[in-house]
mmCIF file of C-alpha atoms in Angstrom:
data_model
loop_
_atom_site.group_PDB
_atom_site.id
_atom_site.type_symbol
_atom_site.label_atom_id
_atom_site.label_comp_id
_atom_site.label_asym_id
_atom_site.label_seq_id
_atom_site.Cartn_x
_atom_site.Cartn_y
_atom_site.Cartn_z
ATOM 1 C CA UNK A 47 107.109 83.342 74.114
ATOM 2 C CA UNK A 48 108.066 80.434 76.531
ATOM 3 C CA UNK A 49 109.264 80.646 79.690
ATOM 4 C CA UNK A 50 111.264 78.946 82.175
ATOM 5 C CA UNK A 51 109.379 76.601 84.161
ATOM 6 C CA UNK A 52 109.792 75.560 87.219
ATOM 7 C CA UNK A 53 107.688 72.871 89.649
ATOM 8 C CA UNK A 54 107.200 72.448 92.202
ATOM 9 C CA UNK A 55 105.585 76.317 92.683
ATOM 10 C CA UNK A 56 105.786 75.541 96.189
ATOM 11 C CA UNK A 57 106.806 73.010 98.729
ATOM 12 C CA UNK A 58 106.816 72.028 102.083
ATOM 13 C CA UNK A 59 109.086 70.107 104.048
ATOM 14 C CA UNK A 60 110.078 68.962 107.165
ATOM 15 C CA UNK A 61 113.234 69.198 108.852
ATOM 16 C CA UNK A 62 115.646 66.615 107.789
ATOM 17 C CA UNK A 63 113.801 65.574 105.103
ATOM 18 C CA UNK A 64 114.836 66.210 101.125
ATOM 19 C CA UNK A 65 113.875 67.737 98.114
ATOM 20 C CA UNK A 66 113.954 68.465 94.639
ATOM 21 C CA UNK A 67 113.397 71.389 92.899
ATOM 22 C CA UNK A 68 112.967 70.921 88.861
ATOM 23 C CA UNK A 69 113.710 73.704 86.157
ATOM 24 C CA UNK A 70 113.017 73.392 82.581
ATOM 25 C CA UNK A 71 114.356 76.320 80.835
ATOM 26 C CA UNK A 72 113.712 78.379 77.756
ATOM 27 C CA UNK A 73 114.033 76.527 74.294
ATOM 28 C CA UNK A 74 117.374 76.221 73.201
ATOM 29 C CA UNK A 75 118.890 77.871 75.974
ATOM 30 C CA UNK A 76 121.814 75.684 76.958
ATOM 31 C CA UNK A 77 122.753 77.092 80.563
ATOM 32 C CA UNK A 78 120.854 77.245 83.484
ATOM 33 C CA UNK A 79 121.349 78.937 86.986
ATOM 34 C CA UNK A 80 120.210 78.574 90.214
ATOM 35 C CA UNK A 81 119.583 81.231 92.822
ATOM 36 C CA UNK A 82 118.441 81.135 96.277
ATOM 37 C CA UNK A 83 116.120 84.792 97.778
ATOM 38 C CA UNK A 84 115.229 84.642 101.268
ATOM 39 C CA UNK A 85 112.931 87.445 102.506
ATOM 40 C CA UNK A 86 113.950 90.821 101.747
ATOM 41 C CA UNK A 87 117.304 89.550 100.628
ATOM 42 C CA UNK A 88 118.903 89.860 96.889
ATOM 43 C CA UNK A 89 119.267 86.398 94.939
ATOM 44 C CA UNK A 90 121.979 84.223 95.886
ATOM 45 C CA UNK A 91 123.987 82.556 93.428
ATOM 46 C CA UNK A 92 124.529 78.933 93.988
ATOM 47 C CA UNK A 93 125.491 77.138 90.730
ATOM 48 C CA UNK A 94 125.539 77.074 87.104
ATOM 49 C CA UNK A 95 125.515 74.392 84.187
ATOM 50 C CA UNK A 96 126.268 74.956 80.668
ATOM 51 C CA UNK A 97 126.024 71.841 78.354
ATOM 52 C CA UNK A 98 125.259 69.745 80.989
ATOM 53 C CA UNK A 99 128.818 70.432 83.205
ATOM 54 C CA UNK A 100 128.852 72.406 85.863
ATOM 55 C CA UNK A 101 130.394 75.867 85.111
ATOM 56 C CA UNK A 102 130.188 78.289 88.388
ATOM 57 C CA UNK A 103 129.544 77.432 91.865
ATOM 58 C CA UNK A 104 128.400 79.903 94.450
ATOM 59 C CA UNK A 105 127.561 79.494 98.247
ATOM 60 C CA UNK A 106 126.070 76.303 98.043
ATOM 61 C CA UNK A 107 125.712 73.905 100.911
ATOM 62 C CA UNK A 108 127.441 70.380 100.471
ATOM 63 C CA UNK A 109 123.784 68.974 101.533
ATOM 64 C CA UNK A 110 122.427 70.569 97.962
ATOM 65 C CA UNK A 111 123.598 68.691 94.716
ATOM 66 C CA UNK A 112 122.449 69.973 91.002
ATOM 67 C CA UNK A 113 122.638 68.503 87.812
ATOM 68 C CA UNK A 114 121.416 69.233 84.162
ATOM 69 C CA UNK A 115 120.617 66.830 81.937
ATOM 70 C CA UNK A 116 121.021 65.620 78.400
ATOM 71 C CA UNK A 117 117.549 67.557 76.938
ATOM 72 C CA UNK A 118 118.668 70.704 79.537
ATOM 73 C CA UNK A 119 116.590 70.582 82.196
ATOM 74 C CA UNK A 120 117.897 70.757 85.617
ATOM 75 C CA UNK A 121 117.299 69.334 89.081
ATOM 76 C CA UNK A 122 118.059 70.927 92.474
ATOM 77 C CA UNK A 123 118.631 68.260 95.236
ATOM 78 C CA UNK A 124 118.358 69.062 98.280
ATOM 79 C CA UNK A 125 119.297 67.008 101.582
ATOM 80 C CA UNK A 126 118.954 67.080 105.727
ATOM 81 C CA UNK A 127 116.400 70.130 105.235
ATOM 82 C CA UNK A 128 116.660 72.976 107.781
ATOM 83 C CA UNK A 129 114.821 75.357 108.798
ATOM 84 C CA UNK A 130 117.355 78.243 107.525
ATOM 85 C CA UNK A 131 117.041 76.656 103.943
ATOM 86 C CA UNK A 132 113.074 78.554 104.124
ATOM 87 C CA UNK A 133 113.447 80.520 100.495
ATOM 88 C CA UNK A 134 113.053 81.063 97.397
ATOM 89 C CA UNK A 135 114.243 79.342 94.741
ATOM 90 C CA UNK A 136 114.736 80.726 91.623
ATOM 91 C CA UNK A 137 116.275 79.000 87.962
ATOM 92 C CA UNK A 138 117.165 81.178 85.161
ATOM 93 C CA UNK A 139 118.731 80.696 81.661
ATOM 94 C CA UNK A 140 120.184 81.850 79.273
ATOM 95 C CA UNK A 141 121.799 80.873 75.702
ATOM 96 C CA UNK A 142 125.368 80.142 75.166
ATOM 97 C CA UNK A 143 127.832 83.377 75.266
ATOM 98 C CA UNK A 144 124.389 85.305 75.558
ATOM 99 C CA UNK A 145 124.396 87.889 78.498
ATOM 100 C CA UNK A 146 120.792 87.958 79.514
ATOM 101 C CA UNK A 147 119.459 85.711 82.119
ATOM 102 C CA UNK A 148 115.474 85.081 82.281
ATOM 103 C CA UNK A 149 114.230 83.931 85.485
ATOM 104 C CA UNK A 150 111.464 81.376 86.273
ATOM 105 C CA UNK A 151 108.636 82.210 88.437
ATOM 106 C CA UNK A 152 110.499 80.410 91.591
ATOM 107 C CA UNK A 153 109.901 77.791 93.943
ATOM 108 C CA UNK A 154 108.703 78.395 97.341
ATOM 109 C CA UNK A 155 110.219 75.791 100.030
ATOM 110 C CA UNK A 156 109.086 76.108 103.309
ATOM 111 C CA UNK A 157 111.021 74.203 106.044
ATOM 112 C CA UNK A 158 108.963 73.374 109.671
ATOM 113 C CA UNK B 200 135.089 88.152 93.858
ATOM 114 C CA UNK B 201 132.603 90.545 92.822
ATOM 115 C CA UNK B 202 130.726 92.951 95.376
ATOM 116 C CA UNK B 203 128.211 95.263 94.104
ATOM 117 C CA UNK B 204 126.962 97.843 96.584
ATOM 118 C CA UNK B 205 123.533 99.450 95.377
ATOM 119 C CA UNK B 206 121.829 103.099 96.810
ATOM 120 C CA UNK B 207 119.629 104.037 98.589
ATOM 121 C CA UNK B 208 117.772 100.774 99.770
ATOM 122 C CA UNK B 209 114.208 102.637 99.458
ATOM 123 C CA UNK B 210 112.886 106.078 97.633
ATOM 124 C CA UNK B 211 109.708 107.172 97.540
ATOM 125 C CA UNK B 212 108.569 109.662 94.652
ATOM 126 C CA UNK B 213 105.789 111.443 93.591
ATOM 127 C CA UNK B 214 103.817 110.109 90.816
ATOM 128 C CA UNK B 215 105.538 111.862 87.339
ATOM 129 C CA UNK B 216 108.995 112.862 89.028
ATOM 130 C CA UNK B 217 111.785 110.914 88.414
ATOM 131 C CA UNK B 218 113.782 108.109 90.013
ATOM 132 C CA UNK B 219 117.301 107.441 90.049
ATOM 133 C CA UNK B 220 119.497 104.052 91.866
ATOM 134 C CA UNK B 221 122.841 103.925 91.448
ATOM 135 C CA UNK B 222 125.810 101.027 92.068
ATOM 136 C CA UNK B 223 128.800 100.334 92.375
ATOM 137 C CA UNK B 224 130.623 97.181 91.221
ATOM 138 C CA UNK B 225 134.310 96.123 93.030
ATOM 139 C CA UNK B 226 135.548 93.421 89.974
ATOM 140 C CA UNK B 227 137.012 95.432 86.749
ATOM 141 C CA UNK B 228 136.611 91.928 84.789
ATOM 142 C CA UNK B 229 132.836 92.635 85.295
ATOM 143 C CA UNK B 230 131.153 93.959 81.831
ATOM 144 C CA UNK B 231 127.830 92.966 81.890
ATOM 145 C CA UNK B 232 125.086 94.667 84.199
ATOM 146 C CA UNK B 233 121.475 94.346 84.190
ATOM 147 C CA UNK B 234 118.562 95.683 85.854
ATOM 148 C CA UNK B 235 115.701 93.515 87.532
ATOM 149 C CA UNK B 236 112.705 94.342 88.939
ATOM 150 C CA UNK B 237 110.642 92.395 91.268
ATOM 151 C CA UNK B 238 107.315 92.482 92.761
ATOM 152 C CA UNK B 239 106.471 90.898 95.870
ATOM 153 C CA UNK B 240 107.007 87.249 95.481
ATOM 154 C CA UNK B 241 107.286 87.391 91.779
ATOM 155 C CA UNK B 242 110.164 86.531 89.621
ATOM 156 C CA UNK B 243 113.286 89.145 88.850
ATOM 157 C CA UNK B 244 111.879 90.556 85.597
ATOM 158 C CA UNK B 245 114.657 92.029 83.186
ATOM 159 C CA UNK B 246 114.064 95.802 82.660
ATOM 160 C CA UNK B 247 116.998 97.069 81.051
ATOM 161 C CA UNK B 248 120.901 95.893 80.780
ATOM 162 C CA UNK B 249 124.429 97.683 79.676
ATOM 163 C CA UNK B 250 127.633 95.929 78.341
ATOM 164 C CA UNK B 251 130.990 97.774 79.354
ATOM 165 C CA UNK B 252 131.636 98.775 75.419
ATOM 166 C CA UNK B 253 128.772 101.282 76.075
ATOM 167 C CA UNK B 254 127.951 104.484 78.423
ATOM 168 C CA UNK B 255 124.253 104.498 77.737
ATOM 169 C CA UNK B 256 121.511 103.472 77.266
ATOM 170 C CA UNK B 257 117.460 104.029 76.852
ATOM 171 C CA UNK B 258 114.387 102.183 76.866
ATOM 172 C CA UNK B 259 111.507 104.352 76.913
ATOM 173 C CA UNK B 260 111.516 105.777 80.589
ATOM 174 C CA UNK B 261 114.149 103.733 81.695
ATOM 175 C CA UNK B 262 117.413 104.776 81.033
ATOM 176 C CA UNK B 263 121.112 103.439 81.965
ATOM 177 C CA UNK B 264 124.471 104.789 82.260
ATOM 178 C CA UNK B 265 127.756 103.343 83.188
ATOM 179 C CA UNK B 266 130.917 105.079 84.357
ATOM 180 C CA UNK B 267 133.849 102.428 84.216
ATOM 181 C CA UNK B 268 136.814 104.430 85.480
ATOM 182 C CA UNK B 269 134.593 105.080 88.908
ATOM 183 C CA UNK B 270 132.939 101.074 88.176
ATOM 184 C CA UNK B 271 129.670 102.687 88.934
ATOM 185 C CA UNK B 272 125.968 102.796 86.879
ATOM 186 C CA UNK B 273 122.661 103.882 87.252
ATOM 187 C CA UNK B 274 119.245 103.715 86.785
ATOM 188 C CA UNK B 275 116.714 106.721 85.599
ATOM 189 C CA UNK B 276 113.173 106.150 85.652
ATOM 190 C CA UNK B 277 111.280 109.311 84.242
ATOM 191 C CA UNK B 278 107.914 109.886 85.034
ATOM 192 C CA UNK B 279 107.321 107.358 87.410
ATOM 193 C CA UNK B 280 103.949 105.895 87.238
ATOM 194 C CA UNK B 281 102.427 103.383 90.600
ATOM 195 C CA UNK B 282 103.088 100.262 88.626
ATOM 196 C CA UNK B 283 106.377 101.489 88.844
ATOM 197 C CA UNK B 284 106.712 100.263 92.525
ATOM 198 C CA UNK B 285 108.385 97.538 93.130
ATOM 199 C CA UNK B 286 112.078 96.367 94.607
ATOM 200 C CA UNK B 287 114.736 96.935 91.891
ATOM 201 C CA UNK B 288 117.789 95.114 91.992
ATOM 202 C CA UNK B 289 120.954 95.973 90.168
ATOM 203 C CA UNK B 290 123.501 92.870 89.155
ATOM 204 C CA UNK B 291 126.908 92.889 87.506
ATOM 205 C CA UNK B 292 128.901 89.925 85.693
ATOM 206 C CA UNK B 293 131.507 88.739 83.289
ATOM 207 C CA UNK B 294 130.727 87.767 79.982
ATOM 208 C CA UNK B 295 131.514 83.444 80.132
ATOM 209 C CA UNK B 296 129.728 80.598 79.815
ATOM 210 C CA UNK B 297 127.618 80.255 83.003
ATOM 211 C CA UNK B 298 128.775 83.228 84.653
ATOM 212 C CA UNK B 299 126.873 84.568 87.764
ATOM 213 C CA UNK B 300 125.004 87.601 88.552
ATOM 214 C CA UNK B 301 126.091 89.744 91.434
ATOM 215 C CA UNK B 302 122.924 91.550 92.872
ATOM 216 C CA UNK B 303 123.021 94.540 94.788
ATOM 217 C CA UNK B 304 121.039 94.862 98.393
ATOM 218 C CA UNK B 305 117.420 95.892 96.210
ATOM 219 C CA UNK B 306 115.742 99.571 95.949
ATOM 220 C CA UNK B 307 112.450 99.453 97.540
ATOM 221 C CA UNK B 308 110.603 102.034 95.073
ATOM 222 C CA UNK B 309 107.610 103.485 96.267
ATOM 223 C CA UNK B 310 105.554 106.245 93.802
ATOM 224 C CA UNK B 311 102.731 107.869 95.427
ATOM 225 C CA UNK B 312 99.859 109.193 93.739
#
């Protein structure tokens, strides 16, 4: 069955500098999540779209912007990099009024 | 908001005994709560979930059971195998469009053979 994908698998960054994280989710899933693990910590939520508006927001810095887009795919933004920001980044979905949430395999950002 | 507090952050069993995590959610709205498990640098993987309409339920070796007067649940793995290692996270939400999960601090399970 298909996955959630995500790309880049892993990135590197300097300080200062910005990126953007891409997640393609499941077929026909219409809402997608974003989560942020550093090491040895538990996800953290940072925001939600379903149909393409935003529908939760979590602890999310106001250097970090998110959209989805019309065929459901969704882009992380991320701005003024720091160091602290070192994580990873996981997208899940899930469909409609569904409760489960399938994760992708994560991003890996590394800030120096 | 939500705040679910998960125990004990590691356990270590012997191979065939059984394992049990438990949780405890703050947010009586919540009515959703899964089980992940992860493996070191791998995604959350979805194990098992329970919906507040029912006590419990089994998968298997995996088992679940929620109590929502005391807004806690649990997880029973039976006969614990060394590809049961892994961290296990518990997670609690509310059944809307785009709602979060809450996680829990993660279980470090260990099984020893």
């Amino acid at each position: 069955a298909a996955g959630v994908i995500q790309s880049p698998r892993h990135l590197i960054k300097e300080k200062r500098e910005t990126a953007t994280l891409k997640c393609y989710p499941i077929p026909r899933h219409d809402t997608v999540y974003w989560y942020q693990q550093g090491p040895g910590q538990d996800p953290q939520f940072l925001i939600s779209f379903y149909e393409k508006m935003q529908s939760d927001k979590g602890s999310i810095p106001d250097r970090f912007s998110a959209q989805q887009f019309s065929d459901y795919h969704s882009e992380l933004n991320m701005s003024s990099l720091e160091l602290g920001d070192s994580a990873l980044y996981f997208c899940a979905s899930s469909s409609g009024l569904e409760y489960e949430q399938y994760f992708g395999p994560g991003t890996r950002l590394t800030v120096t | 908001g939500e705040n679910v507090e998960q125990h004990p952050s590691t356990l270590s069993v012997q191979e065939g005994d059984s394992a049990v995590i438990k949780c405890t959610y703050s947010d009586s709205a919540s009515n959703y709560f899964p089980w992940y498990k992860q493996e070191l640098g791998k995604r959350p993987q979805l194990i098992i979930d329970i919906r507040s309409n029912v006590g419990e339920k089994k998968d298997q070796r995996i088992a679940v059971t929620l109590n929502k007067t005391a807004k806690h649940f649990s997880l029973h793995i039976t006969e614990t195998q060394p590809e049961d290692s892994a961290v296990y996270f518990c997670a609690a939400s509310k059944r809307e469009y785009g709602n979060k999960l809450v996680f829990g601090a993660g279980t470090i399970l260990r099984v020893k053979s």
